[in-house]
Coordinates of C-alpha atoms in Angstrom, one line a residue:
M1 CA 40.7 45.5 48.0
Q2 CA 37.4 47.2 47.9
Q3 CA 34.4 45.1 48.7
E4 CA 31.7 44.7 46.0
D5 CA 28.5 46.3 46.8
P6 CA 25.8 43.6 46.9
D7 CA 23.1 46.3 46.2
Q8 CA 24.8 46.9 42.8
Q9 CA 25.6 43.4 41.7
F10 CA 22.9 43.4 39.0
S11 CA 24.4 46.5 37.4
I12 CA 28.2 46.4 37.7
K13 CA 28.9 47.3 34.1
D14 CA 26.4 50.1 33.8
A15 CA 25.9 52.1 37.0
I16 CA 23.0 54.1 35.6
S17 CA 21.2 51.2 33.8
F18 CA 17.4 51.3 33.5
K19 CA 17.2 48.3 35.9
K20 CA 19.1 50.2 38.6
D21 CA 17.1 53.3 38.1
K22 CA 13.8 51.4 38.4
H23 CA 15.1 49.7 41.5
R24 CA 16.1 53.0 43.1
V25 CA 12.8 54.6 42.2
E26 CA 10.9 51.7 43.9
I27 CA 13.0 52.1 47.1
R28 CA 12.4 55.9 46.9
K29 CA 8.6 55.5 46.6
K30 CA 8.6 53.1 49.6
N31 CA 10.6 55.6 51.7
I32 CA 8.4 58.5 50.8
Q33 CA 5.3 56.5 51.7
A34 CA 6.9 55.5 55.0
T35 CA 7.7 59.1 55.8
L36 CA 4.3 60.4 55.0
K37 CA 2.7 57.7 57.2
N38 CA 5.0 58.7 60.1
K39 CA 2.6 61.1 61.7
R40 CA 4.4 60.8 65.0
L41 CA 7.6 62.3 63.5
N42 CA 6.0 65.1 61.6
N43 CA 3.5 66.0 64.3
F44 CA 6.4 66.3 66.6
I45 CA 8.4 68.5 64.3
M46 CA 5.5 70.6 63.3
N47 CA 3.4 70.9 66.4
M48 CA 5.7 70.5 69.5
Q49 CA 6.6 74.2 69.4
P50 CA 6.2 76.9 72.1
N51 CA 3.2 79.1 71.6
V52 CA 4.1 82.7 70.4
D53 CA 2.1 85.8 69.6
N54 CA 4.1 86.9 66.6
G55 CA 3.9 83.7 64.5
Q56 CA 1.1 84.8 62.2
Q57 CA 3.4 85.9 59.4
N58 CA 5.4 82.6 59.7
N59 CA 2.2 80.6 59.7
S60 CA 1.1 82.4 56.6
I61 CA 4.3 81.6 54.7
M62 CA 4.2 78.0 56.0
Q63 CA 0.7 77.7 54.6
D64 CA 1.9 79.0 51.3
F65 CA 4.5 76.2 51.3
N66 CA 1.8 73.6 52.0
N67 CA -0.5 74.8 49.3
Q68 CA 2.0 75.8 46.6
D69 CA 1.6 74.6 43.0
P70 CA 4.7 72.9 41.7
A71 CA 4.4 75.1 38.6
Q72 CA 4.7 78.3 40.7
E73 CA 8.1 78.5 42.3
Q74 CA 8.5 82.3 42.6
G75 CA 9.9 83.3 45.9
N76 CA 10.7 79.9 47.2
E77 CA 14.4 80.3 47.2
I78 CA 14.3 83.8 48.6
T79 CA 12.0 82.6 51.4
L80 CA 14.2 79.6 52.1
Q81 CA 17.3 81.9 52.3
F82 CA 15.5 84.3 54.7
Y83 CA 14.7 81.6 57.2
I84 CA 18.1 79.9 56.9
Q85 CA 19.9 83.2 57.4
T86 CA 17.7 84.0 60.4
I87 CA 18.6 80.7 62.0
N88 CA 22.3 81.2 61.3
Q89 CA 22.3 84.7 62.7
E90 CA 20.6 83.7 65.9
C91 CA 23.0 80.8 66.3
D92 CA 26.1 82.8 65.5
S93 CA 25.1 85.4 68.1
N94 CA 25.4 82.8 70.8
Q95 CA 22.0 83.9 72.0
F96 CA 20.4 80.7 70.8
L97 CA 19.2 79.8 74.3
N98 CA 17.1 83.0 74.4
Q99 CA 16.0 82.8 70.8
S100 CA 15.2 79.0 70.7
D101 CA 11.5 79.7 70.2
K102 CA 12.3 81.8 67.1
I103 CA 14.8 79.3 65.8
S104 CA 12.3 76.5 66.3
R105 CA 9.6 78.4 64.3
C106 CA 12.1 78.8 61.4
L107 CA 13.0 75.1 61.5
K108 CA 9.3 74.3 61.4
I109 CA 8.8 76.3 58.2
L110 CA 11.9 74.7 56.6
N111 CA 10.5 71.3 57.4
S112 CA 7.1 72.3 55.9
H113 CA 9.0 73.0 52.7
L114 CA 10.6 69.5 52.9
L115 CA 7.2 67.9 53.5
C116 CA 5.7 69.7 50.5
T117 CA 8.6 68.4 48.4
I118 CA 8.0 64.9 49.6
K119 CA 4.3 65.0 48.9
T120 CA 4.6 65.8 45.2
T121 CA 4.7 62.9 42.8
D122 CA 6.8 64.9 40.3
L123 CA 10.3 63.4 40.7
E124 CA 11.9 66.1 38.6
Y125 CA 10.3 68.8 40.8
Q126 CA 11.5 67.0 43.9
Q127 CA 15.0 67.1 42.5
Q128 CA 14.8 70.8 41.8
Q129 CA 13.5 71.6 45.2
L130 CA 16.1 69.6 47.0
I131 CA 18.9 71.2 45.0
Q132 CA 17.4 74.6 45.8
F133 CA 17.3 73.6 49.5
M134 CA 21.0 72.6 49.4
R135 CA 22.0 75.7 47.4
S136 CA 20.4 77.9 50.0
G137 CA 22.5 76.4 52.7
G138 CA 19.7 74.3 54.2
C139 CA 21.9 71.2 54.9
E140 CA 24.7 73.2 56.7
C141 CA 22.0 75.0 58.7
I142 CA 20.5 71.8 59.9
L143 CA 23.9 70.1 60.6
Q144 CA 25.1 72.8 63.0
F145 CA 22.6 71.6 65.6
F146 CA 24.5 68.4 65.9
A147 CA 27.2 70.3 67.8
E148 CA 27.6 69.6 71.5
K149 CA 26.6 73.1 72.6
Y150 CA 23.1 72.5 71.3
D151 CA 22.6 69.6 73.8
Q152 CA 21.0 72.3 76.0
V153 CA 18.1 72.6 73.5
P154 CA 17.2 69.1 72.6
L155 CA 14.0 70.3 70.9
L156 CA 16.1 72.0 68.2
Q157 CA 18.2 68.9 67.8
A158 CA 15.2 66.7 67.4
Q159 CA 13.7 69.0 64.8
S160 CA 16.9 69.1 62.8
I161 CA 17.4 65.3 62.9
G162 CA 13.8 64.8 61.9
M163 CA 14.4 67.0 58.9
I164 CA 17.5 65.0 58.0
G165 CA 15.3 61.9 58.2
N166 CA 12.9 63.5 55.7
I167 CA 15.7 64.3 53.3
F168 CA 16.9 60.7 53.5
S169 CA 13.4 59.5 52.7
L170 CA 13.7 61.2 49.3
S171 CA 16.9 59.2 48.4
N172 CA 18.4 62.1 46.5
C173 CA 21.9 61.0 45.7
S174 CA 23.5 64.5 45.5
I175 CA 22.3 65.7 48.8
L176 CA 22.9 62.4 50.6
S177 CA 26.5 62.3 49.3
F178 CA 26.9 65.9 50.5
L179 CA 25.6 65.0 54.0
I180 CA 27.9 61.9 54.2
Q181 CA 30.9 64.1 53.1
S182 CA 29.9 66.6 55.7
G183 CA 30.5 64.0 58.4
I184 CA 26.9 63.4 59.3
V185 CA 27.5 59.8 60.3
S186 CA 30.2 60.7 62.8
Y187 CA 28.0 63.6 64.1
L188 CA 25.0 61.3 64.5
I189 CA 26.9 58.5 66.4
K190 CA 28.5 61.1 68.7
L191 CA 25.2 62.7 69.4
L192 CA 23.6 59.3 70.0
I193 CA 26.2 58.6 72.7
R194 CA 25.8 62.0 74.3
V195 CA 22.0 61.8 74.4
S196 CA 22.2 58.2 75.8
E197 CA 24.6 59.3 78.5
F198 CA 22.4 62.3 79.3
I199 CA 19.2 60.3 79.6
L200 CA 21.0 57.7 81.8
A201 CA 22.5 60.3 84.1
E202 CA 19.6 62.7 84.5
Q203 CA 16.8 60.5 85.9
Q204 CA 15.3 63.3 87.8
L205 CA 14.5 65.6 85.0
K206 CA 11.1 67.1 84.4
Q207 CA 8.9 64.8 82.4
T208 CA 8.4 67.2 79.5
F209 CA 12.1 67.7 79.1
Q210 CA 12.8 64.0 79.4
D211 CA 10.1 63.3 76.7
V212 CA 12.0 65.7 74.3
K213 CA 15.3 63.8 74.9
N214 CA 13.5 60.5 74.3
E215 CA 12.0 61.9 71.1
L216 CA 15.5 63.0 70.1
L217 CA 16.9 59.6 70.7
S218 CA 14.1 58.0 68.7
E219 CA 14.7 60.3 65.7
I220 CA 18.4 59.6 65.8
F221 CA 17.8 55.9 65.5
R222 CA 15.2 56.5 62.8
T223 CA 17.6 58.6 60.7
I224 CA 20.4 56.1 61.2
A225 CA 18.0 53.3 60.2
N226 CA 17.1 55.2 57.0
M227 CA 20.8 55.6 56.2
A228 CA 21.4 51.9 56.8
G229 CA 18.5 51.1 54.4
E230 CA 19.8 53.4 51.7
S231 CA 23.0 51.8 50.5
Y232 CA 25.9 49.4 51.2
E233 CA 28.4 52.2 51.6
Y234 CA 26.3 53.9 54.3
R235 CA 26.1 50.7 56.3
I236 CA 29.8 50.3 56.1
E237 CA 30.2 54.0 57.1
L238 CA 28.0 53.5 60.1
S239 CA 29.8 50.4 61.2
Q240 CA 33.2 52.0 60.9
N241 CA 32.1 55.1 62.9
G242 CA 31.2 53.0 65.9
L243 CA 27.5 52.1 65.5
I244 CA 28.1 48.4 66.2
R245 CA 30.3 49.2 69.2
Y246 CA 27.6 51.4 70.6
L247 CA 24.8 48.9 70.1
T248 CA 26.8 46.2 71.9
S249 CA 27.9 48.5 74.7
D250 CA 26.8 48.6 78.4
L251 CA 25.5 52.1 77.8
F252 CA 23.0 50.9 75.2
G253 CA 22.1 47.9 77.4
K254 CA 21.2 50.2 80.2
I255 CA 19.3 52.6 78.0
C256 CA 17.2 49.6 76.7
I257 CA 15.9 48.8 80.2
N258 CA 13.5 51.8 80.1
I259 CA 12.8 53.0 76.6
N260 CA 9.4 53.7 75.0
K261 CA 7.9 51.8 72.1
S262 CA 8.9 54.6 69.6
I263 CA 12.6 54.1 70.4
V264 CA 12.2 50.3 70.3
A265 CA 10.5 50.5 66.9
N266 CA 13.3 52.5 65.4
I267 CA 16.0 50.4 66.9
V268 CA 14.6 47.1 65.5
F269 CA 14.1 49.0 62.2
L270 CA 17.8 49.9 62.3
I271 CA 18.9 46.3 63.1
K272 CA 16.8 45.0 60.3
N273 CA 18.3 47.4 57.8
M274 CA 21.8 46.6 58.9
L275 CA 21.3 42.9 58.6
C276 CA 19.0 42.2 55.7
S277 CA 20.9 43.6 52.8
T278 CA 24.6 43.2 53.5
P279 CA 26.0 39.6 53.7
S280 CA 29.5 40.8 54.4
L281 CA 28.3 42.7 57.5
K282 CA 26.3 39.8 58.6
E283 CA 29.4 37.7 59.2
E284 CA 31.0 40.6 61.2
I285 CA 28.1 41.4 63.5
T286 CA 26.1 38.2 63.8
E287 CA 27.5 37.3 67.2
Q288 CA 27.1 40.8 68.6
F289 CA 23.5 41.2 67.4
I290 CA 22.1 37.8 68.5
P291 CA 21.3 39.0 72.1
L292 CA 19.8 42.3 70.7
V293 CA 17.5 40.6 68.2
S294 CA 16.5 37.9 70.7
A295 CA 15.8 40.4 73.5
F296 CA 13.6 42.6 71.3
F297 CA 11.9 39.7 69.6
L298 CA 10.9 38.1 72.8
S299 CA 9.4 41.3 74.2
S300 CA 5.7 41.1 74.6
D301 CA 5.2 44.8 73.8
L302 CA 6.1 45.1 70.1
S303 CA 4.0 46.8 67.4
L304 CA 3.2 44.7 64.3
E305 CA 5.8 46.6 62.3
S306 CA 8.5 46.0 64.9
L307 CA 7.6 42.4 65.2
Q308 CA 8.0 42.1 61.4
D309 CA 11.3 43.8 61.5
C310 CA 12.5 41.3 64.2
V311 CA 11.3 38.4 62.2
L312 CA 13.1 39.7 59.1
S313 CA 16.3 40.1 61.1
I314 CA 16.1 36.5 62.4
R315 CA 15.4 35.3 58.9
S316 CA 18.6 37.0 57.7
Y317 CA 20.5 35.0 60.3
A318 CA 18.8 31.8 59.2
K319 CA 19.7 32.4 55.6
F320 CA 23.1 34.0 55.7
G321 CA 24.6 33.7 59.1
N322 CA 27.2 31.0 59.9
T323 CA 25.8 27.7 61.1
I324 CA 27.0 28.0 64.7
A325 CA 25.4 31.4 65.1
R326 CA 22.1 30.2 63.6
A327 CA 22.0 27.2 65.9
K328 CA 22.8 29.3 68.9
M329 CA 20.2 31.9 68.1
L330 CA 17.4 29.7 67.2
S331 CA 17.9 27.0 69.9
Q332 CA 18.1 29.2 73.0
G333 CA 15.9 31.5 74.9
G334 CA 12.6 30.7 73.2
V335 CA 13.3 32.5 69.9
F336 CA 12.4 29.4 67.8
E337 CA 9.3 28.6 69.8
K338 CA 8.0 32.2 69.1
I339 CA 8.7 31.8 65.4
H340 CA 6.8 28.6 65.5
D341 CA 3.9 30.3 67.4
L342 CA 3.7 33.1 64.8
I343 CA 2.8 30.5 62.2
N344 CA -0.1 29.3 64.4
P345 CA -3.3 30.8 62.9
N346 CA -4.9 30.8 66.3
I347 CA -2.2 33.1 67.6
N348 CA -1.3 35.3 64.7
T349 CA -3.4 36.5 61.8
D350 CA -1.1 39.1 60.3
F351 CA -0.2 38.0 56.8
S352 CA 3.2 39.5 56.5
I353 CA 4.4 38.2 59.8
V354 CA 3.1 34.7 59.1
Y355 CA 4.8 34.8 55.7
Y356 CA 8.2 35.8 57.1
A357 CA 8.0 33.4 60.0
M358 CA 7.3 30.6 57.6
S359 CA 10.2 31.8 55.4
T360 CA 12.5 31.8 58.5
L361 CA 11.6 28.2 59.2
K362 CA 12.2 27.3 55.6
D363 CA 15.6 29.1 55.4
Y364 CA 16.8 27.6 58.7
M365 CA 15.9 24.1 57.5
K366 CA 17.4 24.7 54.1
Y367 CA 20.8 26.1 55.1
Q368 CA 21.4 24.3 58.4
N369 CA 22.2 20.6 58.1
R370 CA 19.5 18.3 59.5
Q371 CA 17.5 21.0 61.2
A372 CA 14.2 19.6 60.1
E373 CA 14.3 17.3 63.0
Y374 CA 14.9 20.2 65.4
V375 CA 12.0 22.0 63.9
F376 CA 9.7 19.0 64.3
N377 CA 10.9 18.4 67.9
I378 CA 9.9 21.9 69.0
K379 CA 6.2 21.3 69.0
G380 CA 5.9 18.0 67.1
E381 CA 2.9 17.4 64.9
Q382 CA 1.6 21.0 65.2
I383 CA 3.8 22.2 62.4
F384 CA 2.0 19.8 60.0
D385 CA -1.4 21.0 61.2
F386 CA -0.4 24.6 60.5
L387 CA 0.9 23.8 57.0
E388 CA -2.3 21.9 56.3
Y389 CA -4.3 25.0 57.3
Y390 CA -2.4 27.2 54.9
L391 CA -2.4 24.7 52.1
N392 CA -6.2 24.4 52.3
G393 CA -6.4 28.0 51.1
E394 CA -9.5 28.9 53.0
I395 CA -7.8 31.8 54.8
K396 CA -9.3 35.2 55.5
I397 CA -6.7 37.9 55.8
Q398 CA -7.8 41.2 57.2
N399 CA -7.7 44.5 55.3
L400 CA -7.1 43.0 51.8
N401 CA -9.2 43.3 48.7
K402 CA -10.2 40.2 46.8
Q403 CA -7.2 40.2 44.4
D404 CA -4.7 40.8 47.2
Q405 CA -6.4 38.2 49.3
Q406 CA -5.9 35.5 46.7
S407 CA -2.3 36.6 46.1
A408 CA -1.6 36.4 49.9
V409 CA -3.2 32.9 50.1
T410 CA -1.1 31.7 47.2
D411 CA 2.1 33.0 48.8
L412 CA 1.3 31.2 52.1
Q413 CA 0.5 28.0 50.1
M414 CA 3.9 28.2 48.3
Q415 CA 5.7 28.7 51.6
A416 CA 4.0 25.6 53.1
I417 CA 4.9 23.5 50.0
D418 CA 8.5 24.7 50.3
I419 CA 8.7 23.6 54.0
L420 CA 7.1 20.2 53.3
H421 CA 9.5 19.8 50.4
L422 CA 12.4 20.1 52.8
Y423 CA 10.9 17.5 55.0
V424 CA 10.6 15.1 52.1
L425 CA 14.3 15.7 51.3
C426 CA 15.4 14.8 54.9
D427 CA 17.7 11.9 55.5
D428 CA 15.4 10.6 58.2
P429 CA 12.4 8.8 56.5
L430 CA 10.3 9.5 59.6
F431 CA 9.2 12.8 58.3
F432 CA 8.3 11.6 54.9
S433 CA 6.3 8.8 56.4
F434 CA 4.6 11.2 58.7
I435 CA 3.3 13.3 55.8
Y436 CA 1.6 10.2 54.5
D437 CA -0.2 9.4 57.8
Q438 CA -3.6 10.7 58.8
G439 CA -5.2 10.1 55.5
I440 CA -2.4 11.9 53.7
K441 CA -4.4 15.2 53.7
L442 CA -1.3 17.2 52.9
I443 CA -0.5 15.2 49.8
Q444 CA -4.1 15.4 48.7
L445 CA -4.1 19.2 49.0
I446 CA -0.8 19.5 47.0
M447 CA -2.1 17.1 44.4
K448 CA -5.2 19.3 44.0
I449 CA -3.0 22.4 43.5
A450 CA -0.8 20.6 41.0
I451 CA -3.8 19.6 38.8
Y452 CA -6.2 22.5 39.1
S453 CA -4.2 25.7 40.1
A454 CA -4.0 28.2 37.3
N455 CA -1.1 30.0 39.0
N456 CA 2.1 28.9 37.2
K457 CA 4.4 29.4 40.2
I458 CA 2.5 27.4 42.7
N459 CA 1.5 24.8 40.2
Y460 CA 5.2 24.3 39.4
K461 CA 6.1 24.0 43.1
A462 CA 3.4 21.5 43.7
K463 CA 4.5 19.3 40.8
E464 CA 8.2 19.5 42.0
F465 CA 7.1 18.4 45.5
L466 CA 5.2 15.4 44.1
F467 CA 8.0 14.3 41.8
T468 CA 10.5 14.5 44.7
S469 CA 8.0 12.4 46.7
I470 CA 8.0 9.7 44.0
Q471 CA 11.8 9.5 44.1
R472 CA 11.9 9.1 47.8
S473 CA 8.8 7.0 48.4
T474 CA 8.3 3.3 49.1
Y475 CA 6.3 1.0 46.9
E476 CA 3.3 1.4 49.3
Q477 CA 3.6 5.2 49.2
Q478 CA 3.8 5.2 45.5
K479 CA 0.5 3.2 45.4
Q480 CA -1.1 6.0 47.4
L481 CA 0.3 8.6 45.0
V482 CA -1.2 6.8 42.0
S483 CA -4.5 6.4 43.8
L484 CA -4.5 10.2 44.3
N485 CA -4.0 10.8 40.5
I486 CA -0.3 11.4 40.3
L487 CA -0.4 9.9 36.7
Q488 CA -2.4 13.0 35.6
V489 CA 0.2 15.3 37.2
I490 CA 2.9 13.4 35.2
L491 CA 1.0 13.7 32.0
D492 CA 0.4 17.4 32.5
A493 CA 4.1 18.0 33.3
I494 CA 5.3 16.2 30.1
Q495 CA 3.2 18.5 28.1
E496 CA 4.6 21.7 29.8
D497 CA 6.8 24.2 28.0
E498 CA 9.1 24.2 31.0
I499 CA 12.0 21.9 30.1
S500 CA 13.0 21.0 33.7
L501 CA 9.4 20.1 34.6
M502 CA 9.0 18.0 31.5
Y503 CA 12.2 16.1 32.4
K504 CA 11.2 15.6 36.0
G505 CA 7.8 14.3 34.8
L506 CA 9.5 11.7 32.5
R507 CA 11.9 10.7 35.3
S508 CA 9.0 10.2 37.7
L509 CA 7.2 8.0 35.2
V510 CA 10.4 5.9 34.9
Q511 CA 10.6 5.6 38.7
L512 CA 7.1 4.3 38.9
L513 CA 7.6 1.9 36.0
Q514 CA 10.9 0.6 37.4
V515 CA 9.4 -0.2 40.9
A516 CA 6.3 -1.7 39.3
E517 CA 8.4 -3.9 37.0
S518 CA 10.4 -5.2 40.0
Q519 CA 7.2 -6.0 41.9
I520 CA 5.8 -7.9 38.8
G521 CA 9.0 -9.8 38.6
Q522 CA 8.6 -11.0 42.1
S523 CA 4.9 -12.0 41.6
P524 CA 3.0 -11.7 38.3
E525 CA -0.3 -11.1 40.1
Y526 CA 0.9 -7.6 41.0
A527 CA 0.0 -6.6 37.5
Q528 CA -3.7 -6.9 38.4
I529 CA -3.7 -5.5 41.9
N530 CA -1.2 -2.6 42.0
Y531 CA -0.8 0.6 40.2
V532 CA 0.6 -1.1 37.1
K533 CA -3.0 -1.7 36.1
D534 CA -3.7 2.1 36.2
I535 CA -0.7 2.8 34.0
M536 CA -1.6 0.0 31.6
E537 CA -5.2 1.4 31.3
R538 CA -3.7 4.8 30.3
S539 CA -0.8 3.4 28.2
Y540 CA -2.3 4.7 24.9
Q541 CA -2.5 8.2 26.4
F542 CA 1.0 8.0 27.8
R543 CA 2.3 6.8 24.4
Q544 CA 0.7 9.7 22.6
V545 CA 2.1 12.3 25.0
I546 CA 5.6 10.8 25.0
E547 CA 5.7 10.5 21.3
S548 CA 4.8 14.2 21.1
V549 CA 8.2 15.0 22.7
Q550 CA 10.1 12.2 21.0
S551 CA 11.7 14.8 18.7
H552 CA 12.3 17.4 21.4
P553 CA 15.4 19.6 20.7
N554 CA 16.6 19.1 24.3
N555 CA 18.9 16.1 24.3
D556 CA 18.0 14.9 27.8
I557 CA 14.3 14.9 27.1
Y558 CA 14.8 13.4 23.6
E559 CA 16.9 10.5 25.0
L560 CA 14.6 9.8 28.0
A561 CA 11.4 9.9 25.9
N562 CA 12.8 7.4 23.4
E563 CA 14.2 5.2 26.2
I564 CA 10.7 5.0 27.8
L565 CA 9.0 4.2 24.5
E566 CA 11.6 1.5 23.7
I567 CA 11.6 -0.2 27.1
Y568 CA 8.1 0.2 28.4
F569 CA 5.7 1.0 25.5
K570 CA 7.2 -0.9 22.7
N571 CA 4.2 -3.4 22.6

């Protein structure tokens, strides 16, 4: 039975629906942006070439490619065919070792054409150029350098793989399908193993040659990572062709002892792409990838992008992995402590990493039974200090304009509310009581958001948190909530258009009234000293609001509103 593609679940009936096209275009734009930003890759392909005296004509043609107008395509296909034929002739003559400089220059010009295609914002033009590139034999030309005989010229292999990476960044379905059918996955995995064995065996090579092999290894990982990020089928293809077996082998373990940051970055990018979009693969490779993710994550020499990829990989375990694997991963070796530290504003100020670290905490607590206690025990009360900091909203995030700054602050506030909400839902009342200690600053901040925030999403989350708090609070804690103006939150919720929020507001009012009624029954003087007095003083306002929803079309709201009026506001 064929597995359902999770990437296509929103468009099973119509594979070319607008929603799917929009989704793919967004992915395509992100891939193009990432490729254009990857100066290391393209500088390597375009500049790391031997100096020659007769390259003036080639440079002129390459400059034409860089400066061409999309409306002027004359000569492009002829020029492409010329350089592709030149490469093929030199390779077929078995003189490629002597002609490697010439071949390298031709590859450089072909890559210039690809980069020019990537840079244009005209998607139709991109499609035409890629089809032209394939029709001219460009893909076959590049793929031939994956053969074992070209291991002697790693520079050519690195150039060709970098060009494959550029093609994948364009997400062109026809060319990608052609590459897959041509066996590119099998070629890449075999080449990956050969290069790894070569690097491991030849420790005494000249540094310049070793650098080329390292760059080749890095580009293989980058291209495989782009494949993994492209579709479910490609991830399955990679897995079936031995990628997981390689990544969990002794060979890979030895290679990782002495690799540069570029290779590490592309490896963690690959792991993230393999994990974060394919639930069915997660179950298969969770156990194998735990040591990999942990080892890279705990490394002290990660770029911000690689650190973010690691956090996203760990988050995928917390959200989708089986419970045993999650517990094993997050409770051993300091992984969880580092996640915790990434939330500390005194240690980390990168918004995206803070956001995903908080999300990892949230997902771990949400999907793993009773893990809130474990989270708390890591570093105790610090977690609440951090959440208070983000809830306060006075955060300065670097390199963001005013609008993005506010959006980022709101996102962090929402994550903080979600985590606190999970604490409130814990079986152990310790955590809920703890939130009310120290002047209940956290509750005050959330109350402020629930009453004054104009952002509907965070306003909704804040109200939900407060209504859950009412349900699980003691009488004394309810008195504190009333003193902080929870009645206004309830009134606002009942007047919302959102049905679920209206209902929760009414239920919360009933909860307060029931507890108050039981207290009055025990001692009538409670009516003068507890929050019943506050409700009584606003009874007219409550009656008006509840009467306004008395005829609501939703049966649950209709019945509850009439029940409240009949029992509590009749007189």
